[in-house]
Coordinates of C-alpha atoms in Angstrom, one line a residue:
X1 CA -164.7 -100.9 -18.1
X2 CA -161.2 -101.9 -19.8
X3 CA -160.0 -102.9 -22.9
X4 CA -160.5 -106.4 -23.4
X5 CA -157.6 -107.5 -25.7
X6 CA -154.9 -106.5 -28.1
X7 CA -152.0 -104.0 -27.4
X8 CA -153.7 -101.9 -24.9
X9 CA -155.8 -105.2 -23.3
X10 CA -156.1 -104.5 -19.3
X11 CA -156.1 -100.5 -19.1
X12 CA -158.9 -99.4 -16.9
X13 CA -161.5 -96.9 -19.3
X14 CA -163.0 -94.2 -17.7
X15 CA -167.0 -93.5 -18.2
X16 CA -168.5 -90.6 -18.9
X17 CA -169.8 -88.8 -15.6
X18 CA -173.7 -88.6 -15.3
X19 CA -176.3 -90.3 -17.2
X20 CA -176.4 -88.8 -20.4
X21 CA -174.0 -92.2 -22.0
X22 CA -173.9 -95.8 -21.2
X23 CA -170.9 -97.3 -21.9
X24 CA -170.5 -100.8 -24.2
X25 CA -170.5 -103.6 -21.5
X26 CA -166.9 -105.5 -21.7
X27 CA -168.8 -108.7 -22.7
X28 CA -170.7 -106.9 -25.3
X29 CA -167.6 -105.2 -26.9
X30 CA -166.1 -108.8 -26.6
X31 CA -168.9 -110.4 -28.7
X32 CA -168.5 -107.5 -31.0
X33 CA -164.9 -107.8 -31.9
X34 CA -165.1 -111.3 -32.1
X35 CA -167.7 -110.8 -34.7
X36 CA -165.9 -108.7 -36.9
X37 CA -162.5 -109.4 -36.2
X38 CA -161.0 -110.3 -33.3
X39 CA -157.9 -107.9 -35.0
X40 CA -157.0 -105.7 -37.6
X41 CA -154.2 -105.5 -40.1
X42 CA -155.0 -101.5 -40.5
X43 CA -157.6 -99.4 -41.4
X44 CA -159.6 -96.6 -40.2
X45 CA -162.4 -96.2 -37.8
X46 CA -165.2 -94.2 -37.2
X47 CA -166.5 -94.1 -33.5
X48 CA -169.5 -91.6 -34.2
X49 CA -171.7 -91.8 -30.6
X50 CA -168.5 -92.5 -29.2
X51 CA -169.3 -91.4 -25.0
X52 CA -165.8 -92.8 -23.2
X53 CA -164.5 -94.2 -26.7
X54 CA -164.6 -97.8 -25.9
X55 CA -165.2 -99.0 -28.4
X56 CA -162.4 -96.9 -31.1
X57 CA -160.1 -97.7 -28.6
X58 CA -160.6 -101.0 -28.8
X59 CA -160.6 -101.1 -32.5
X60 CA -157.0 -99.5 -32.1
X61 CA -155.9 -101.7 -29.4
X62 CA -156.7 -104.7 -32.1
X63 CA -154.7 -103.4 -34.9
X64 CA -156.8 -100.4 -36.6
X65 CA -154.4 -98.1 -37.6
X66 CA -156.8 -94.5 -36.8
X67 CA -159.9 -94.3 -34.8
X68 CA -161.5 -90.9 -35.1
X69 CA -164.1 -90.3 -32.4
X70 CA -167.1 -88.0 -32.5
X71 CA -169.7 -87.3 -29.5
X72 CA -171.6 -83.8 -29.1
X73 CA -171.5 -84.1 -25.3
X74 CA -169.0 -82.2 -23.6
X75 CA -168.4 -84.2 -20.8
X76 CA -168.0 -87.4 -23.2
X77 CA -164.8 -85.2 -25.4
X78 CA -163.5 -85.2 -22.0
X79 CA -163.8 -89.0 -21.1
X80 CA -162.3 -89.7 -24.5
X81 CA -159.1 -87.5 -24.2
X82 CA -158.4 -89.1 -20.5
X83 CA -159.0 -92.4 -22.0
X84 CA -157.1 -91.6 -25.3
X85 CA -153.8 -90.6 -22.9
X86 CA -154.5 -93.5 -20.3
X87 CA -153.9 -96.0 -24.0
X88 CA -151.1 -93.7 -24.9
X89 CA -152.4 -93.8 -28.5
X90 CA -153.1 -90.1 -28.9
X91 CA -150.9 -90.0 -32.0
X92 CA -153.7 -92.5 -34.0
X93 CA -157.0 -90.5 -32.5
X94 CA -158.9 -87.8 -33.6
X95 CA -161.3 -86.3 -31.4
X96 CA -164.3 -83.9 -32.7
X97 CA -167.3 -82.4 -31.1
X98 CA -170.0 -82.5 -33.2
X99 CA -173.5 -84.0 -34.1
X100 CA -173.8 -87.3 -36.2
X101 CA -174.7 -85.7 -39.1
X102 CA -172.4 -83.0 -39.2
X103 CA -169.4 -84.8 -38.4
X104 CA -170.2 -87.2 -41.6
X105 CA -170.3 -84.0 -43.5
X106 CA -166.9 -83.3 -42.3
X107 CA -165.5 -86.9 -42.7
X108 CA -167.1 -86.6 -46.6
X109 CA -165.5 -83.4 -47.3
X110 CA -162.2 -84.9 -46.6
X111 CA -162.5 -87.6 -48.8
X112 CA -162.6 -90.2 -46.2
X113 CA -163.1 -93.5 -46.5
X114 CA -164.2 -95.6 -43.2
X115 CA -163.4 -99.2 -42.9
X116 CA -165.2 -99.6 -39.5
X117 CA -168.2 -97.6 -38.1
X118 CA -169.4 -98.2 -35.0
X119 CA -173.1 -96.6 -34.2
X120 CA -173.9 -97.0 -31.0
X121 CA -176.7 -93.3 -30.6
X122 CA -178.7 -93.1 -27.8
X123 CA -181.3 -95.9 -27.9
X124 CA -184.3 -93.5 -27.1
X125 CA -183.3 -91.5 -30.2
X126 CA -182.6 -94.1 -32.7
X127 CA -181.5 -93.0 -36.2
X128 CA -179.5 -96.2 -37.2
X129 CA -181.1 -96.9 -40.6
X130 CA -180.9 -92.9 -41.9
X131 CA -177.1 -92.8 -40.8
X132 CA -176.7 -96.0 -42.7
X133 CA -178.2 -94.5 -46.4
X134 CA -176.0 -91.5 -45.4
X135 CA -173.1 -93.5 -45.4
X136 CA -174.5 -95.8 -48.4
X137 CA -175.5 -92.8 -50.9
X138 CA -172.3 -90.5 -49.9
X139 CA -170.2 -93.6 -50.3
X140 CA -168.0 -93.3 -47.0
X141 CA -167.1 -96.9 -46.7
X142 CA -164.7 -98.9 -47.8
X143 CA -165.7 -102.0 -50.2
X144 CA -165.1 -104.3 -47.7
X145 CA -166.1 -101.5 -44.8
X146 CA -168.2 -103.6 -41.7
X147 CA -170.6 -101.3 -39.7
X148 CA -171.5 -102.4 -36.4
X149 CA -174.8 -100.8 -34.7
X150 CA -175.7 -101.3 -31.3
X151 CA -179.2 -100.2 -30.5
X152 CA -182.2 -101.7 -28.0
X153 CA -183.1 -105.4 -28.7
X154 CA -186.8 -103.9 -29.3
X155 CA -186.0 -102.2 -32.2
X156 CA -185.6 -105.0 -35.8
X157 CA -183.4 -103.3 -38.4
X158 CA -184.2 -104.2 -41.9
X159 CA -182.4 -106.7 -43.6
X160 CA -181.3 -104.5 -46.5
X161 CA -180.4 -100.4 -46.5
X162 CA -179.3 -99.3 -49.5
X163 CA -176.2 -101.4 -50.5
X164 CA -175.8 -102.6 -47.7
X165 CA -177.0 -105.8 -46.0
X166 CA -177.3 -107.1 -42.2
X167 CA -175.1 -110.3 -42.0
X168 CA -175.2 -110.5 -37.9
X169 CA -177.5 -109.7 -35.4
X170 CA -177.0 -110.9 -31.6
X171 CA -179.1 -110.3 -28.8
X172 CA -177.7 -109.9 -25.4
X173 CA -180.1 -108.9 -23.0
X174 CA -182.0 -105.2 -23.8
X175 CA -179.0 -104.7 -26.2
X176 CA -178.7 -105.8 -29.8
X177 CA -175.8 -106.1 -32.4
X178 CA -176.8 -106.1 -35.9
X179 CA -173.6 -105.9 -38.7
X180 CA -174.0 -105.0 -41.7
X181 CA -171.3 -104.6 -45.0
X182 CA -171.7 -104.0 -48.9
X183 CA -173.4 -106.5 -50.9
X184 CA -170.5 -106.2 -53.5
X185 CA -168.3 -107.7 -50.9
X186 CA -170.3 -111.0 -50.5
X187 CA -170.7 -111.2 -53.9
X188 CA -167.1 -110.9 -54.7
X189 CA -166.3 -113.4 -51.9
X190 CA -168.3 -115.7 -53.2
X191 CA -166.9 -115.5 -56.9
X192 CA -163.5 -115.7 -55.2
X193 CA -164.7 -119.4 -53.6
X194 CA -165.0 -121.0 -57.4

């Protein structure tokens, strides 16, 4: 595992030890970026299921100016540090042990507002579309915010959650990308086109 490109592109990413994570393929996180970037000109992230951090590291490594990464497993707050110092970008991380729910709690009482989330729970335990009206109805991203799940290519997300609408979905393999942003965003984009 490494990060694929941008400032930190090459460094070697630990995984977490044991199989309580699996860690975002490189081609995968590849695909990902390329669908909602490939880079940044700032923002902030949210890395919520975050096991080794892949994934907010490579958001910084592509220009995001702040990653914060959540995972309740010990082992994975761990991976993240090493990986964190490894990057040398511990001055743009935060790292929290926490549940989902809790953590967005925390994020909301800080006045927060995310510009990328990237849910990637554990497929068996799938809570994609209740995380997304939490994030929808306590309004925790940005207008033009992108949330990217990853989840098992057997499960379909809906098209629509609350304001927000899917505008990608890739297979590859037993893995599935689906992104979704705020329906005000298209809208305005496509008033901005006349």
């Amino acid at each position: 595992m490494r990060v694929v490109s941008g400032t930190y592109k090459g460094k070697h990413l630990k995984a977490v030890p044991g199989q309580s994570t699996r860690p975002t393929t490189d081609k995968v996180k590849e695909a990902i970026f390329n669908m909602i970037g490939p880079y940044f000109d700032g923002g902030l992230a949210l890395d919520l299921f975050a096991g080794s951090g892949g994934l907010g590291i490579e958001a910084l490594s592509r220009g995001v100016d702040k990653a914060i990464f959540v995972d309740r497993e010990g082992k994975a707050i761990q991976t993240i540090h090493e990986n964190i110092r490894t990057c040398g970008c511990e001055d743009q991380a935060e790292v929290y042990r926490n549940d989902a729910s809790r953590a967005l709690k925390a994020l909301l009482k800080r006045e927060l507002v995310l510009d990328y989330v990237f849910l990637d729970p554990p497929y068996k335990k799938q809570q994609l579309v209740k995380l997304l009206e939490v994030i929808d109805s306590e309004n925790l991203l940005s207008p033009k915010g992108i949330i990217v799940c990853e989840h098992g290519s057997d499960l379909t997300l809906p098209q629509q959650v609350g304001r927000f609408e899917q505008v990608k979905h890739e297979d590859y393999g037993i893995i599935s990308i689906s992104i979704f942003n705020k329906i005000e965003m298209q809208l305005e984009n496509i008033k901005g086109d006349y």
